[in-house]
CSV table of C-alpha atoms and ligand atoms in Angstrom, one decimal:
chain,number,residue,atom,x,y,z
A,1,MET,CA,84.5,-46.0,216.3
A,2,LYS,CA,86.9,-43.7,214.4
A,3,ASN,CA,88.2,-45.5,210.9
A,4,SER,CA,91.5,-46.0,212.1
A,5,GLU,CA,90.2,-48.6,214.6
A,6,ILE,CA,88.1,-50.0,212.1
A,7,ALA,CA,91.1,-50.2,209.3
A,8,LEU,CA,93.0,-52.3,212.1
A,9,GLU,CA,89.9,-54.3,212.9
A,10,ARG,CA,89.9,-55.3,209.5
A,11,TYR,CA,93.6,-56.0,209.1
A,12,ARG,CA,93.8,-58.3,211.7
A,13,ARG,CA,91.1,-59.9,209.8
A,14,LEU,CA,93.5,-59.7,206.4
A,15,ILE,CA,96.1,-61.7,208.8
A,16,ALA,CA,94.0,-64.3,209.6
A,17,HIS,CA,92.6,-65.0,206.4
A,18,VAL,CA,96.7,-65.2,205.0
A,19,GLU,CA,97.5,-67.2,208.6
A,20,ALA,CA,94.1,-69.9,207.1
A,21,TYR,CA,95.7,-69.9,203.7
A,22,GLU,CA,99.1,-70.8,204.9
A,23,ALA,CA,97.6,-73.7,207.2
A,24,ALA,CA,95.7,-75.0,204.5
A,25,LEU,CA,99.1,-75.1,202.1
A,26,TYR,CA,101.1,-77.0,205.0
A,27,ALA,CA,98.1,-79.1,205.7
A,28,LYS,CA,98.0,-80.4,202.0
A,29,TYR,CA,101.8,-79.6,200.8
A,30,ALA,CA,104.2,-79.7,204.1
A,31,PRO,CA,106.6,-82.0,202.8
A,32,HIS,CA,106.8,-80.0,199.2
A,33,ILE,CA,107.7,-76.4,201.3
A,34,ALA,CA,111.5,-76.0,202.4
A,35,CYS,CA,110.9,-72.4,204.0
A,36,THR,CA,111.8,-73.0,207.5
A,37,ALA,CA,113.6,-71.0,210.4
A,38,GLY,CA,117.2,-69.7,209.5
A,39,CYS,CA,116.0,-69.5,205.7
A,40,ASP,CA,116.4,-65.8,204.9
A,41,SER,CA,116.5,-65.1,201.0
A,42,CYS,CA,113.2,-63.5,201.0
A,43,CYS,CA,114.4,-61.0,203.4
A,44,ILE,CA,114.7,-57.9,201.4
A,45,LEU,CA,111.8,-55.7,202.2
A,46,GLU,CA,112.8,-51.6,202.6
A,47,SER,CA,109.3,-50.1,203.1
A,48,VAL,CA,105.3,-50.9,204.4
A,49,CYS,CA,102.0,-49.1,204.2
A,50,ALA,CA,101.1,-47.2,207.2
A,51,ILE,CA,99.3,-49.7,208.9
A,52,GLU,CA,101.6,-52.1,208.9
A,53,GLY,CA,104.2,-49.6,209.9
A,54,PHE,CA,101.9,-48.6,212.5
A,55,ARG,CA,101.3,-51.8,213.4
A,56,MET,CA,105.2,-53.1,213.6
A,57,HIS,CA,106.2,-49.5,215.6
A,58,GLU,CA,103.6,-50.5,218.5
A,59,ALA,CA,104.9,-53.9,218.8
A,60,LEU,CA,108.6,-53.0,218.7
A,61,ARG,CA,107.6,-50.5,221.6
A,62,ALA,CA,106.2,-53.3,223.4
A,63,SER,CA,109.2,-55.9,222.3
A,64,GLY,CA,111.6,-54.6,225.5
A,65,PRO,CA,115.1,-53.1,225.3
A,66,ALA,CA,116.9,-56.0,224.4
A,67,ILE,CA,115.2,-56.4,220.9
A,68,LEU,CA,115.0,-52.8,220.4
A,69,SER,CA,118.8,-52.7,220.7
A,70,LEU,CA,119.2,-55.5,218.3
A,71,VAL,CA,117.0,-53.4,216.0
A,72,ALA,CA,118.5,-49.9,216.4
A,73,GLY,CA,121.7,-52.1,215.5
A,74,ASN,CA,120.8,-53.1,212.4
A,75,ARG,CA,119.4,-49.6,211.1
A,76,ASP,CA,122.9,-48.4,209.1
A,77,ARG,CA,123.1,-52.0,207.5
A,78,ALA,CA,124.3,-51.4,203.9
A,79,ASP,CA,123.9,-55.3,202.9
A,80,GLY,CA,120.4,-54.8,201.1
A,81,ARG,CA,118.6,-57.1,203.6
A,82,CYS,CA,115.9,-55.9,206.0
A,83,VAL,CA,116.3,-54.3,209.3
A,84,LEU,CA,114.7,-56.4,211.1
A,85,LEU,CA,116.5,-59.5,209.8
A,86,LEU,CA,119.5,-60.9,212.7
A,87,ASP,CA,120.8,-64.2,212.1
A,88,GLY,CA,118.5,-65.6,209.9
A,89,ARG,CA,115.2,-64.7,211.4
A,90,CYS,CA,113.0,-62.0,211.9
A,91,LEU,CA,112.9,-60.0,215.1
A,92,LEU,CA,109.4,-58.8,214.7
A,93,TYR,CA,108.0,-62.4,213.0
A,94,ALA,CA,104.7,-62.4,214.9
A,95,HIS,CA,104.0,-58.8,213.2
A,96,ARG,CA,105.6,-59.3,209.9
A,97,PRO,CA,103.6,-57.4,206.6
A,98,ILE,CA,101.2,-59.6,204.8
A,99,ILE,CA,103.6,-59.5,202.4
A,100,CYS,CA,106.4,-61.7,204.5
A,101,ARG,CA,103.6,-63.8,205.2
A,102,THR,CA,102.8,-65.3,201.7
A,103,HIS,CA,107.1,-65.5,200.8
A,104,GLY,CA,107.8,-68.6,199.3
A,105,TYR,CA,104.1,-69.5,198.5
A,106,PRO,CA,102.6,-69.8,195.4
A,107,LEU,CA,100.8,-66.5,194.5
A,108,LEU,CA,98.9,-65.0,191.7
A,109,ILE,CA,100.7,-62.2,190.4
A,110,GLU,CA,99.4,-60.3,187.4
A,111,GLY,CA,98.5,-63.4,185.9
A,112,ARG,CA,101.4,-65.9,186.8
A,113,VAL,CA,101.7,-68.3,189.5
A,114,ASP,CA,105.3,-68.0,191.2
A,115,PHE,CA,106.8,-69.6,194.1
A,116,CYS,CA,110.5,-69.8,195.6
A,117,ARG,CA,112.1,-72.6,193.7
A,118,ARG,CA,113.4,-74.3,196.8
A,119,ASN,CA,109.1,-74.9,197.0
A,120,PHE,CA,107.5,-77.8,194.9
A,121,THR,CA,110.8,-79.0,193.6
A,122,GLU,CA,108.6,-82.7,193.1
A,123,LEU,CA,105.5,-81.6,191.7
A,124,SER,CA,104.5,-80.3,188.3
A,125,THR,CA,100.7,-78.8,189.6
A,126,ILE,CA,99.8,-77.0,192.7
A,127,ASP,CA,95.9,-76.9,193.1
A,128,SER,CA,94.3,-73.9,192.3
A,129,GLU,CA,92.6,-73.4,195.7
A,130,ASN,CA,96.2,-73.3,197.4
A,131,ILE,CA,97.2,-70.1,195.5
A,132,ILE,CA,96.6,-67.0,197.0
A,133,SER,CA,96.4,-63.9,194.9
A,134,LEU,CA,98.8,-61.5,195.9
A,135,ASP,CA,96.9,-58.7,193.4
A,136,ALA,CA,93.7,-59.3,195.5
A,137,LEU,CA,96.0,-59.4,198.5
A,138,ASN,CA,97.2,-55.9,197.7
A,139,GLU,CA,94.1,-54.5,196.5
A,140,ALA,CA,92.4,-55.4,200.1
A,141,LEU,CA,95.7,-54.0,202.1
A,142,ALA,CA,95.7,-50.6,199.6
A,143,ARG,CA,91.4,-50.1,200.8
A,144,ILE,CA,92.5,-50.4,204.6
A,145,ASN,CA,95.4,-48.4,204.7
A,146,ILE,CA,93.2,-45.5,202.9
A,147,LEU,CA,91.0,-45.8,205.6
A,148,PHE,CA,93.4,-46.2,208.4
A,149,MET,CA,95.2,-43.2,207.3
A,150,GLU,CA,92.0,-40.8,207.3
A,151,GLU,CA,91.6,-40.5,210.9
A,152,VAL,CA,94.8,-42.4,212.4
A,153,ASP,CA,96.1,-39.6,215.4
A,154,ASP,CA,100.0,-40.2,214.8
A,155,ALA,CA,101.0,-38.2,211.5
A,156,ARG,CA,103.5,-40.0,211.1
A,157,PHE,CA,101.2,-42.5,209.4
A,158,ARG,CA,98.9,-40.5,207.4
A,159,THR,CA,102.1,-41.7,204.4
A,160,ASP,CA,101.7,-44.2,202.1
A,161,ARG,CA,104.6,-45.3,202.7
A,162,LEU,CA,106.8,-45.6,205.8
A,163,PHE,CA,111.0,-47.2,205.4
A,164,LEU,CA,111.7,-49.8,208.0
A,165,ARG,CA,114.9,-47.9,209.1
A,166,GLU,CA,113.1,-44.6,209.5
A,167,LEU,CA,110.4,-46.2,211.4
A,168,ILE,CA,112.8,-48.0,213.9
A,169,ALA,CA,114.7,-45.0,214.5
A,170,PRO,CA,114.1,-42.6,216.9
A,171,MET,CA,111.5,-45.3,219.1
A,172,SER,CA,109.3,-42.8,220.7
B,201,SF4,S1,110.1,-57.8,208.5
B,201,SF4,FE1,110.5,-59.9,209.4
B,201,SF4,S2,110.6,-61.3,207.8
B,201,SF4,FE2,109.8,-59.4,206.5
B,201,SF4,S3,111.3,-59.2,205.4
B,201,SF4,FE3,111.9,-58.2,207.5
B,201,SF4,S4,113.0,-59.8,208.5
B,201,SF4,FE4,112.2,-60.8,207.0
């Protein structure tokens, strides 16, 4: 198996890890989490790493002309919002990057816990088992990304960061 394929499998496992974290968080704290479809405050993403760009590119190609045309219409937006955001929703929600899967939740970042202030408004503490380390996630993703870039066939995905607006055009 090529390193890029091993990396894609590891990336899928990392996503599953984040989804399990999210499920455990909601099982305990759902009434305290305000995140909902239509709240797009966090959607200001501009770029992703190569393996996430590759996965999103593949998902976009498979998404059909209607979604492609909506995304293309967003390419030159100048309001600072993510090019995949339309009417408060992510056009590629099922394939969103790791960082988007943690938006709003309790994250450990450089030794400090942070979360969206619309969440947990009536709580003074959050159990440590329900806090995810963004630094550890980023480190795991960086390792997977290096492995991916070593052997990916498409040269466009052998660069550390990809701008989403470049990713969506041209779609080939
Ligand atoms: S990829 Fe989707 S979830 Fe992430 S910032 Fe863009 S619109 Fe929001």
